[in-house]
Tab-separated table of C-alpha atoms in Angstrom:
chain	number	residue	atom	x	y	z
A	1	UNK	CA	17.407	-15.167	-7.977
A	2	UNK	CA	16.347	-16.099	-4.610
A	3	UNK	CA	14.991	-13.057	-2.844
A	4	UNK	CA	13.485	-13.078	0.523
A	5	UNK	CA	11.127	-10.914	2.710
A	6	UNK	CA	10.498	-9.737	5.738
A	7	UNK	CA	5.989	-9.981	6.156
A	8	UNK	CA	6.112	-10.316	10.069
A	9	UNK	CA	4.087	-7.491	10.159
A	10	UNK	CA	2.103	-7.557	6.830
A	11	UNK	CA	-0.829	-10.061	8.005
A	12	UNK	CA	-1.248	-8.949	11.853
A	13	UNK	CA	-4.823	-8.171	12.733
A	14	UNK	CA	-6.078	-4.886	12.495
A	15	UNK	CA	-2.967	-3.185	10.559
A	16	UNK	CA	-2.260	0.184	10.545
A	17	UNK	CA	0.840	2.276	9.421
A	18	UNK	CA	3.744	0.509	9.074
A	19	UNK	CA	1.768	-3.055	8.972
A	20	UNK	CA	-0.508	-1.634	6.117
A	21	UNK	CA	2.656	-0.393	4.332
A	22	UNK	CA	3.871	-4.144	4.339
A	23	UNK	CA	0.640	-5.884	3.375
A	24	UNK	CA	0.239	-3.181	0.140
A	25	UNK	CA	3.886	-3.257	-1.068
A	26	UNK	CA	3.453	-7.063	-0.567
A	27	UNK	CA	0.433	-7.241	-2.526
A	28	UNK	CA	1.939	-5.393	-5.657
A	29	UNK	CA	5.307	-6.852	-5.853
A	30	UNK	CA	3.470	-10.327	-6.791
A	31	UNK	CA	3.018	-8.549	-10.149
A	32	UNK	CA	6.485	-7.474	-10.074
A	33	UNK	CA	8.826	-10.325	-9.058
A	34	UNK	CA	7.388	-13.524	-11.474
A	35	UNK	CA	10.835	-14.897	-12.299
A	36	UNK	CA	12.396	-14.761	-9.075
A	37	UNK	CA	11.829	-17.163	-6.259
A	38	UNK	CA	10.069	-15.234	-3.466
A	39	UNK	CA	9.479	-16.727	0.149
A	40	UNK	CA	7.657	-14.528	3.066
A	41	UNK	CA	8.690	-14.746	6.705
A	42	UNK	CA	6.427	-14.571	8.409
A	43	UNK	CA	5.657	-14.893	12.345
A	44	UNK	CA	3.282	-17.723	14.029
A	45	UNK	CA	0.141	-15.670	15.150
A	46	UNK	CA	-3.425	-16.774	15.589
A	47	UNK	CA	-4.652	-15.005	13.008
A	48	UNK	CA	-2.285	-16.647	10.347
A	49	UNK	CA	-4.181	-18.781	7.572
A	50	UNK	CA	-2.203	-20.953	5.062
A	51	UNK	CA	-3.770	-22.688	2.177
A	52	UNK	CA	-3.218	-23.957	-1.228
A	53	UNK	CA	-5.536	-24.536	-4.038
A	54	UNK	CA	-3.879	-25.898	-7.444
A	55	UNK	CA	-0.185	-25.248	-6.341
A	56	UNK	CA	-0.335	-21.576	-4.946
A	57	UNK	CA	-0.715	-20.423	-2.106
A	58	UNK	CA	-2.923	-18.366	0.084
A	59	UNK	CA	-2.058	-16.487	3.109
A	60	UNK	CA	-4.932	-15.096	5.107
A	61	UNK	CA	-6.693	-13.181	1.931
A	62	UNK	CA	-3.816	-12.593	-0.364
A	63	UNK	CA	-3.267	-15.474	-2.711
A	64	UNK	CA	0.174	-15.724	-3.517
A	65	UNK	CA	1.389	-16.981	-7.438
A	66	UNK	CA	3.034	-20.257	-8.336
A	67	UNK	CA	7.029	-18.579	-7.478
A	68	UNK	CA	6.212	-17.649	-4.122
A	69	UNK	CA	6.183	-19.388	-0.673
A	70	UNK	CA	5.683	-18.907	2.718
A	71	UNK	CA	7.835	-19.417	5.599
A	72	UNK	CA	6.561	-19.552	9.077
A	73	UNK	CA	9.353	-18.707	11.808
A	74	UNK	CA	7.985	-20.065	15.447
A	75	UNK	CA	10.602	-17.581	17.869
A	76	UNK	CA	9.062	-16.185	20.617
A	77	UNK	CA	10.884	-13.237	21.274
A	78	UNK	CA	13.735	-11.122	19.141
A	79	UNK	CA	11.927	-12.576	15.481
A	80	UNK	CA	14.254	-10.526	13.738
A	81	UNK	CA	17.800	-10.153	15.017
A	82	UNK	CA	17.796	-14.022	16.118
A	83	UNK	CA	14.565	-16.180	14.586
A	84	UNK	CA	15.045	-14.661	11.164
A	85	UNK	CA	18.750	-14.120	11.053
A	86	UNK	CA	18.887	-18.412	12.111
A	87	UNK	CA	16.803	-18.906	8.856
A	88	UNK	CA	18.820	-16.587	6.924
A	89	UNK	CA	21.817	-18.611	8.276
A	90	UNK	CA	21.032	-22.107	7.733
A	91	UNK	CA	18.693	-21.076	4.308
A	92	UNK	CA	20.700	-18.006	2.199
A	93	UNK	CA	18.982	-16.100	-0.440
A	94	UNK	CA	20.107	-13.724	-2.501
A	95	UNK	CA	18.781	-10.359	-1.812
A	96	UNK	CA	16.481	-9.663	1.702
A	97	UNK	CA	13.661	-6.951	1.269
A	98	UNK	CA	12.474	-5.569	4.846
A	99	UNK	CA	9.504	-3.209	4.491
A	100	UNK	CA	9.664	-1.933	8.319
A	101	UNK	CA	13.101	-0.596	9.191
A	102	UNK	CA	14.743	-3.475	11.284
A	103	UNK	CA	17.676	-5.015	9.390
A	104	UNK	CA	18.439	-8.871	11.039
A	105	UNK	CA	21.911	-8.594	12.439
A	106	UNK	CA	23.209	-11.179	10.306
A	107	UNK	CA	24.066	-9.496	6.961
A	108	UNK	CA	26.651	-8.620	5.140
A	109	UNK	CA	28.446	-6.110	6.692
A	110	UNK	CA	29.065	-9.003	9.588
A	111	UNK	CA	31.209	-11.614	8.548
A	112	UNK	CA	30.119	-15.050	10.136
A	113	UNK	CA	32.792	-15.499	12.696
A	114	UNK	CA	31.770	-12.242	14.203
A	115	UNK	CA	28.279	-13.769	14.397
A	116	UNK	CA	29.373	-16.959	15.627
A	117	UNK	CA	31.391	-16.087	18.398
A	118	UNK	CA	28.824	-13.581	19.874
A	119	UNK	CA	28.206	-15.240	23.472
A	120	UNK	CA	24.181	-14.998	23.047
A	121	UNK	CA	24.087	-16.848	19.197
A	122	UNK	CA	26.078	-19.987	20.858
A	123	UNK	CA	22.464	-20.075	23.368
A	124	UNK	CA	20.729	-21.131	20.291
A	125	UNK	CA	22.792	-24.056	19.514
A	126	UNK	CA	21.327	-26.354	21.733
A	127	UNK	CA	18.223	-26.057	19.119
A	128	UNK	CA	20.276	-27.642	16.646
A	129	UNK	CA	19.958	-31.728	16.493
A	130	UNK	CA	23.062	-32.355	15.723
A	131	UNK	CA	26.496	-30.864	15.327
A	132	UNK	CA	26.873	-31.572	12.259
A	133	UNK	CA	23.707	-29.142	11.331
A	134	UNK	CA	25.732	-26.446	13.238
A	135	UNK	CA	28.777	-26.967	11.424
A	136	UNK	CA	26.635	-26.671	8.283
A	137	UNK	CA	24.703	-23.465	9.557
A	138	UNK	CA	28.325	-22.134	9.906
A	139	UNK	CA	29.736	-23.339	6.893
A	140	UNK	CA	26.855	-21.395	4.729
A	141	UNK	CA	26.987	-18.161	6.495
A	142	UNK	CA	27.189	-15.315	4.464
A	143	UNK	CA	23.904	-13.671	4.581
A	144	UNK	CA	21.619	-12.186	1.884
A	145	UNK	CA	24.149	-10.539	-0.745
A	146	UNK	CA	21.932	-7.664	-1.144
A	147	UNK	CA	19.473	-6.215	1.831
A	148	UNK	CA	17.065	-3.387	0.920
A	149	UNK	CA	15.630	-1.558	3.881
A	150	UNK	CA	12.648	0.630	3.832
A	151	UNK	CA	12.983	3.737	6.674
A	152	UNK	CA	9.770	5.350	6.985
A	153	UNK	CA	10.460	8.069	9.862
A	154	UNK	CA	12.836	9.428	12.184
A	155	UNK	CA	9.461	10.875	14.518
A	156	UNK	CA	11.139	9.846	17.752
A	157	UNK	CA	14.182	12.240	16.916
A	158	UNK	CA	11.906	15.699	16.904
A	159	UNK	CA	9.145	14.641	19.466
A	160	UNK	CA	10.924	12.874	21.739
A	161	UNK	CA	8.747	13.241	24.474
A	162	UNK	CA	5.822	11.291	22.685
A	163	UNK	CA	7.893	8.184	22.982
A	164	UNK	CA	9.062	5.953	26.293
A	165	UNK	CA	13.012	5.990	26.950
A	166	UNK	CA	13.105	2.462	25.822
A	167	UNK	CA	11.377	3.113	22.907
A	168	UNK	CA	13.941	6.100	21.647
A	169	UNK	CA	16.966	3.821	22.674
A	170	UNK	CA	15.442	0.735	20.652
A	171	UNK	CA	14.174	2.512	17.731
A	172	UNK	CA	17.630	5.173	17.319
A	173	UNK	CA	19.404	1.659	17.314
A	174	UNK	CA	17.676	-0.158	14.998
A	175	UNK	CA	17.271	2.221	11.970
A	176	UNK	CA	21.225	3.656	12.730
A	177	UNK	CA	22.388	-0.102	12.260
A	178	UNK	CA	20.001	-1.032	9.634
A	179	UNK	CA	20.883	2.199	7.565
A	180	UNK	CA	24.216	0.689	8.199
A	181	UNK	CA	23.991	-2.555	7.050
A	182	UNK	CA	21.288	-2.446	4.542
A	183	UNK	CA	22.754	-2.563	1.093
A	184	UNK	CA	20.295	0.248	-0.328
A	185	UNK	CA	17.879	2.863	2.026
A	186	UNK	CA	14.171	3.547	0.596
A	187	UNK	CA	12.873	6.277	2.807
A	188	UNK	CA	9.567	7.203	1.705
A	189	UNK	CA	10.257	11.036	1.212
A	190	UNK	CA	12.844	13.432	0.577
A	191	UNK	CA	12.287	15.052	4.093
A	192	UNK	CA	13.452	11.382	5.437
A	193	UNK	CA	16.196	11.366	3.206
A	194	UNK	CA	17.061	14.676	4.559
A	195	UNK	CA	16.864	13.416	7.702
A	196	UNK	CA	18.880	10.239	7.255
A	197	UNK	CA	21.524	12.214	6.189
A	198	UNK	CA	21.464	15.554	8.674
A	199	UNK	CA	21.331	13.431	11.825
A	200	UNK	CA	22.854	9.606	11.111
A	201	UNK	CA	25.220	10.827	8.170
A	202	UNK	CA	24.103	8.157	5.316
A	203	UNK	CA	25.896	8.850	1.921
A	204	UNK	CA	23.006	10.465	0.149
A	205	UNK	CA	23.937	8.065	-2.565
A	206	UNK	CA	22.614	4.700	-0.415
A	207	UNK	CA	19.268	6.190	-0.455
A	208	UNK	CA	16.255	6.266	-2.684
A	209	UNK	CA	13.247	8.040	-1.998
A	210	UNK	CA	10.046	6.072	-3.451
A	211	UNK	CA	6.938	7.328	-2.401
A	212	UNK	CA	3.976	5.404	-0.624
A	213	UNK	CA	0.602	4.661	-1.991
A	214	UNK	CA	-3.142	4.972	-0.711
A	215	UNK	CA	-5.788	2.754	-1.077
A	216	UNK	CA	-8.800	3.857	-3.036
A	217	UNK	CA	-11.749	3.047	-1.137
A	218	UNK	CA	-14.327	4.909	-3.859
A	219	UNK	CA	-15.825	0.625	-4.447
A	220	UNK	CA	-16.254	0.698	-0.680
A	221	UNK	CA	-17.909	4.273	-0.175
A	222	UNK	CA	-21.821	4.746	0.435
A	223	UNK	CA	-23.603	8.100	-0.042
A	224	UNK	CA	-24.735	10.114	2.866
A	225	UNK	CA	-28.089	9.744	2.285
A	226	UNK	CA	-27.759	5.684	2.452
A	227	UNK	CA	-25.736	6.337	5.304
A	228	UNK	CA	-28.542	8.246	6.546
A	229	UNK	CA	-30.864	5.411	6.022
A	230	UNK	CA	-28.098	2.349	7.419
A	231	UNK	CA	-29.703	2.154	11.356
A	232	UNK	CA	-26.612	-0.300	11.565
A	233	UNK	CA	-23.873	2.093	10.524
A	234	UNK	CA	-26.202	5.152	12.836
A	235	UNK	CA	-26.022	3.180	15.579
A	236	UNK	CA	-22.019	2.300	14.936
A	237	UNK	CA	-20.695	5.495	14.845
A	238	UNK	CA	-22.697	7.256	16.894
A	239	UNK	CA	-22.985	10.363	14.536
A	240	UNK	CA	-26.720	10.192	13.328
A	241	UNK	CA	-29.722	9.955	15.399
A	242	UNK	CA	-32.622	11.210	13.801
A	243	UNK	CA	-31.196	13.822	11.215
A	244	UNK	CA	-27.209	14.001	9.512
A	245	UNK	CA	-24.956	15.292	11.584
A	246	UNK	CA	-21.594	17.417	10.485
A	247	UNK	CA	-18.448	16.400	11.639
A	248	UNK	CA	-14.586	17.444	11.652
A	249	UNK	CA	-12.896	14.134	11.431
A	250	UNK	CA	-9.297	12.716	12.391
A	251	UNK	CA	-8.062	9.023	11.670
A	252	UNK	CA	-5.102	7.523	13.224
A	253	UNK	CA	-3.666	6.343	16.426
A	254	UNK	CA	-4.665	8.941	19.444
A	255	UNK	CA	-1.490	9.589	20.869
A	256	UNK	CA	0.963	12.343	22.056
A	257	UNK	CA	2.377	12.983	18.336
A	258	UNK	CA	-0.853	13.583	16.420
A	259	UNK	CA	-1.155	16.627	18.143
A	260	UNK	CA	-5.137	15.486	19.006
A	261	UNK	CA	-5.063	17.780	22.296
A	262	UNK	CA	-3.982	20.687	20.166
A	263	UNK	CA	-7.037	19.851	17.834
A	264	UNK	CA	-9.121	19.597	20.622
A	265	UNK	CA	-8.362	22.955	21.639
A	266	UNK	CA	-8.845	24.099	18.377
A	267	UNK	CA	-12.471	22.196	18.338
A	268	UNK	CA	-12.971	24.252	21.365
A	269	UNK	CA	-12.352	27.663	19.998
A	270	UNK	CA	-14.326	26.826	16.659
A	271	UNK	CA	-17.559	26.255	19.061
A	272	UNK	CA	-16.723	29.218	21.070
A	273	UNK	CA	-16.487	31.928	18.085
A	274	UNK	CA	-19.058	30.261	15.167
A	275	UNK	CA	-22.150	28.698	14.946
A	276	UNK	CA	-20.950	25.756	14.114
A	277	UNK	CA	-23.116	21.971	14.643
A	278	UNK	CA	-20.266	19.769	13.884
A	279	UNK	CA	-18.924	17.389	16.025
A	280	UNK	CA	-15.254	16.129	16.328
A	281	UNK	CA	-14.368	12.641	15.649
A	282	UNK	CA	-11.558	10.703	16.294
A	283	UNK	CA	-11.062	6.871	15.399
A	284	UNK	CA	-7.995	5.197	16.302
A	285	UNK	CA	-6.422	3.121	19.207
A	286	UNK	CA	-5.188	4.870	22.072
A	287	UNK	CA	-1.343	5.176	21.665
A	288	UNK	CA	1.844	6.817	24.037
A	289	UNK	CA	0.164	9.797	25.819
A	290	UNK	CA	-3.792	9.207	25.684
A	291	UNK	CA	-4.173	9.272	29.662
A	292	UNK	CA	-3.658	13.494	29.164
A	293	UNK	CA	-5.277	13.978	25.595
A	294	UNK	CA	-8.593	12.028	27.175
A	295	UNK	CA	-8.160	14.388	30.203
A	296	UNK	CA	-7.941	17.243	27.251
A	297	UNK	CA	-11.659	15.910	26.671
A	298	UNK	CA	-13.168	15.064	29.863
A	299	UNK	CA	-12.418	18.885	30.457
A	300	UNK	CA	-14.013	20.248	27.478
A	301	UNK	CA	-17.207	22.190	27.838
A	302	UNK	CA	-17.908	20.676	24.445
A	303	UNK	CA	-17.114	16.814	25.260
A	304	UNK	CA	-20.275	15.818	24.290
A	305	UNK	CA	-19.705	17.007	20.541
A	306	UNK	CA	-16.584	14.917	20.766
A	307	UNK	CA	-16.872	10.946	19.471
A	308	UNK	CA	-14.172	8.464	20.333
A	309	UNK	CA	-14.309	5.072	18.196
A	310	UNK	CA	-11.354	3.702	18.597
A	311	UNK	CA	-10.260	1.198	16.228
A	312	UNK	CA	-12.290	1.059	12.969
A	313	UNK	CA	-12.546	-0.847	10.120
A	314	UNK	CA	-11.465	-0.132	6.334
A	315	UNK	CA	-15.097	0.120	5.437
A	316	UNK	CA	-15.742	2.182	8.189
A	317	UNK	CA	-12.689	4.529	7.847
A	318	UNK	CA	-13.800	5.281	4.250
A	319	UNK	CA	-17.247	5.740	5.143
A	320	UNK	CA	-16.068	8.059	7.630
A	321	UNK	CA	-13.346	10.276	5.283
A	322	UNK	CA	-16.677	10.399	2.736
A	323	UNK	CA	-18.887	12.157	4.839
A	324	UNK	CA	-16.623	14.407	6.931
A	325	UNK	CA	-16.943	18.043	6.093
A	326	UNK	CA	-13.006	18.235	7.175
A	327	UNK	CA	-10.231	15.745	7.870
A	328	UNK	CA	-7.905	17.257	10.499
A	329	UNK	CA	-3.955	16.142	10.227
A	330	UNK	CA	-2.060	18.347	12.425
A	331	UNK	CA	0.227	16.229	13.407
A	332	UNK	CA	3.710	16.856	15.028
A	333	UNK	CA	5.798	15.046	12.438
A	334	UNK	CA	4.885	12.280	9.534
A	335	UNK	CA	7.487	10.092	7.404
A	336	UNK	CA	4.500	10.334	4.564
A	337	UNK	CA	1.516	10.939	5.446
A	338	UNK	CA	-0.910	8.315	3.970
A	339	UNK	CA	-4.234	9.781	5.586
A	340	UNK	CA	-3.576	12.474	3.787
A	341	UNK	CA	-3.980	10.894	0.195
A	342	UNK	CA	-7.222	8.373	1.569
A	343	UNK	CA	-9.265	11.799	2.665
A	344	UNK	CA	-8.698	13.669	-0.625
A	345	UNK	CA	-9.891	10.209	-3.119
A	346	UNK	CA	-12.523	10.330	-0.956
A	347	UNK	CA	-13.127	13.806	-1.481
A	348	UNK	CA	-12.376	15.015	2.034
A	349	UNK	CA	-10.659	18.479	1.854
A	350	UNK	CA	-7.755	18.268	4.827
A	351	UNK	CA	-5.902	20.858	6.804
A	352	UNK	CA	-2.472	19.634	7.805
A	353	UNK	CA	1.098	20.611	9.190
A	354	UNK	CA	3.110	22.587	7.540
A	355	UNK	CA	6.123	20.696	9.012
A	356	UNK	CA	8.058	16.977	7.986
A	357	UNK	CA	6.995	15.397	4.891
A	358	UNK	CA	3.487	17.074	4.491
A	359	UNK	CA	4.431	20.143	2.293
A	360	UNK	CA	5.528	17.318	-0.120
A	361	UNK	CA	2.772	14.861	-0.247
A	362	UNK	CA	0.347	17.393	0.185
A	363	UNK	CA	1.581	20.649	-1.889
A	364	UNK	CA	-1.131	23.199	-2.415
A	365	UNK	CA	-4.193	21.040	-2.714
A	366	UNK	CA	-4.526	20.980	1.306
A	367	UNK	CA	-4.609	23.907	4.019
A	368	UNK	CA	-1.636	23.708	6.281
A	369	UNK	CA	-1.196	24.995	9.463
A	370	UNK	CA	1.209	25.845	12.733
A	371	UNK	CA	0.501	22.636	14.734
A	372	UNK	CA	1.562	24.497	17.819
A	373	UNK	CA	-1.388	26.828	17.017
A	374	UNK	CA	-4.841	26.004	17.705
A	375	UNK	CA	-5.855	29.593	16.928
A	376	UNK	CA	-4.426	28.663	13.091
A	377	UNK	CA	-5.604	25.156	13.164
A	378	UNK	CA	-9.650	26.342	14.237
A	379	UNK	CA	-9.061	29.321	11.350
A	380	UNK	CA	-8.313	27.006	8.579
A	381	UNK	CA	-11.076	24.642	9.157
A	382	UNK	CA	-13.314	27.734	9.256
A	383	UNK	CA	-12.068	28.978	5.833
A	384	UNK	CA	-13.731	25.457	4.799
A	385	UNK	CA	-16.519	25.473	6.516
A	386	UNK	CA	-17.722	28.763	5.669
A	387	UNK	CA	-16.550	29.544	2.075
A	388	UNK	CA	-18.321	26.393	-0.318
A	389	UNK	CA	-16.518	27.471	-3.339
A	390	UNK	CA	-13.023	27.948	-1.543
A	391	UNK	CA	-13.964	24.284	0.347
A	392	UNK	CA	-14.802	22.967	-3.495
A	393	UNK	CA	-11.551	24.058	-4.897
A	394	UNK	CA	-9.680	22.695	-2.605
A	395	UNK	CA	-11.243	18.946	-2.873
A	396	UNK	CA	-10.331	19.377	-6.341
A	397	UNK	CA	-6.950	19.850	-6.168
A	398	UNK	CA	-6.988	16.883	-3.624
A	399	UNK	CA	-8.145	15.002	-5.990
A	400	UNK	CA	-5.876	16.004	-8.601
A	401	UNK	CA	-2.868	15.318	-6.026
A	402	UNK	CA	-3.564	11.438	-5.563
A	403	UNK	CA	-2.973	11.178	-8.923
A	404	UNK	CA	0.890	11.409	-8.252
A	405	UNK	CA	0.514	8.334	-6.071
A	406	UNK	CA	-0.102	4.166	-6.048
A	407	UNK	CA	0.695	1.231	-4.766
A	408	UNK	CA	1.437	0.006	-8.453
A	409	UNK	CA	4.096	2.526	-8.876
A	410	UNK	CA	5.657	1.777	-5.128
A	411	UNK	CA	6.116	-1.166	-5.423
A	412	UNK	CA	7.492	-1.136	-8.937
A	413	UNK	CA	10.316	1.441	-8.106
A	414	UNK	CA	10.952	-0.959	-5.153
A	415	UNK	CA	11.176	-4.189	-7.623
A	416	UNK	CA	13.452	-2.273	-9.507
A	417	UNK	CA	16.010	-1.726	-6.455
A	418	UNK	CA	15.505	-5.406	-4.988
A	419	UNK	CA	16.637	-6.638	-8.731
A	420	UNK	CA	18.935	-4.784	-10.240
């Protein structure tokens, strides 16, 4: 069995979300698919490293085994629905795995003459050398006989005013024609499923709900009192300058759907009513709406108490979730909710939505909240901060809850659907 898949986004620089989804399921499904013939697609980008030692394979850090190989498609624009439907054309496999929601338009459901006599495709055929390597393109078109689709989210349906118009249209498009298309639907929890089927009608019966993973960064973690003593790491973060200094912490990309001006707010009230020294962190890129949530800050009496770090590291994230007294998720809507998972290993307790997915990643082990409510968002984190033995508890039943989740067991279940 020849099965192929889509990695465009699994070795980009600086991954997060959706590109950190790819890399992981990527990584475990080399333990899982050892008598199939595997090839990645994967897109030309500076940062892309191939090597071989002794027959296999390496690709940037992740060496590949001895049944796997790499394909690098060179298209500069539209990858998907024409660079990697052309290689799916003129090289067919048997079953396509995409990780990130975007189906190639050739598949199945479109028989080849369709595809052929679309104006645009006959563009391309001036790339061909000859005719007779057209003729042969057409003659083998028939597209992957199976195509397994992963949706993670449907966030741009309830806050639509987080993304661009042009965003919406693309993204409503895309996952309607790849749930469509695709022979089988992984959504990553049953509120997507529900989702899936309430607004775009798939049969409940196309879709299988196979939960993410986290990474366990406990090898990577430092105490706080050698993070005390690491001038490097002081003078990185920002957070220590002569003594330790508390902090509420949120990780992800600052943008309009987190919710981070509503956190601020709640920051706000927290230093208004206690005596509280912490400080509010946030590290992620800027995303869709960050011109008004850094307006949110530059008009905070308590800006100074909150750090921006933009883009951080793995080691730095975990070093981060390990010495915050409270990871804040209040977030306006989440397909999973990975952050979630990486604070409690780390033994972060976390206040959270009550809304989307949450409830069911989360259950009882974290404190969940109105998001529209920074009076309930401030109160929660104060329960933690001011009640040790209540804050203990609940890091316990964090940790407890992680133990329901792993990149072993996603991407087994998701071996198990590209195979059978």
């Amino acid at each position: 069995m020849k099965i192929g898949i889509d990695a465009s986004r699994a070795f980009l620089k600086n991954r997060t979300g959706i590109e950190e989804y790819s890399y992981r399921v990527i990584d475990g499904l080399k333990n899982n698919l050892q008598n199939e013939q595997v090839v990645l697609y994967v897109r030309k980008t500076d940062n892309l490293q191939l090597t071989t030692d002794n027959g296999n394979t390496k690709i940037n850090e992740l060496e590949l085994p001895a049944n796997w190989s790499v394909k690098v498609i060179k298209w500069p624009r539209f990858w998907t629905q024409i660079g990697l439907s052309l290689e799916l054309l003129l090289h067919p496999i048997d079953a396509l795995f995409v990780p990130a929601h975007t189906v190639p338009i050739f598949h199945p459901a479109r028989n080849a003459t369709r595809f052929f006599n679309n104006a645009f495709i006959w563009q391309v055929r001036k790339l061909f050398n000859s005719k007779e390597e057209w003729k042969y393109m057409h003659s083998v078109a028939g597209g992957p006989k199976k195509t397994v689709v992963v949706v993670h989210g449907l966030e741009y349906e309830f806050c639509p005013e987080a993304y661009s118009f042009l965003e919406k249209f693309y993204m409503r498009w895309t996952i309607k024609k790849s749930c469509q298309w695709a022979s089988k639907i992984i959504s990553v929890s049953e509120n997507t499923k529900r989702d899936l089927i309430n607004l775009y009608n798939v049969p409940a019966e196309k879709i299988t709900v196979i939960y993410e993973g986290y990474a366990d960064g406990n090898q990577q973690l430092v105490t706080r009192n050698q993070l005390h003593g690491n001038q490097q790491l002081v003078t990185s973060y920002q957070l220590l300058v002569t003594s330790y200094c508390p902090y509420l912490l949120f990780v992800g990309r600052i943008e309009q759907r987190k919710n981070i001006s509503n956190v601020v707010e709640a920051f706000n009230l927290l230093k208004e009513r206690s005596d509280i020294e912490h400080k509010l962190v946030l590290a992620g890129r800027p995303g869709y709406g960050y011109e008004d949530i850094k307006l949110k800050i530059e008009n905070s009496k308590f800006k100074k108490d909150i750090i921006e770090l933009g883009y951080i590291s793995e080691e730095e994230k975990w070093q981060l979730f390990k010495k915050a007294d409270v990871f804040v998720f209040a977030t306006f809507y989440e397909g999973f909710g990975i952050p979630i998972l990486e604070a409690q290993s780390a033994g972060c307790p976390v206040v959270a939505s009550n809304n989307s997915s949450i409830p069911e990643v989360a259950n009882d082990s974290a404190l969940l909240v109105d998001p529209m409510s920074h009076e309930d968002i401030a109160g929660n984190i104060y329960k933690l901060l001011s009640d040790k033995d209540f804050k203990d508890a609940i890091i316990q039943k964090g940790l407890e809850n992680v133990k329901r989740f792993s990149w072993e067991k996603c991407a087994q279940e998701i071996a198990n659907e590209i195979i059978k």
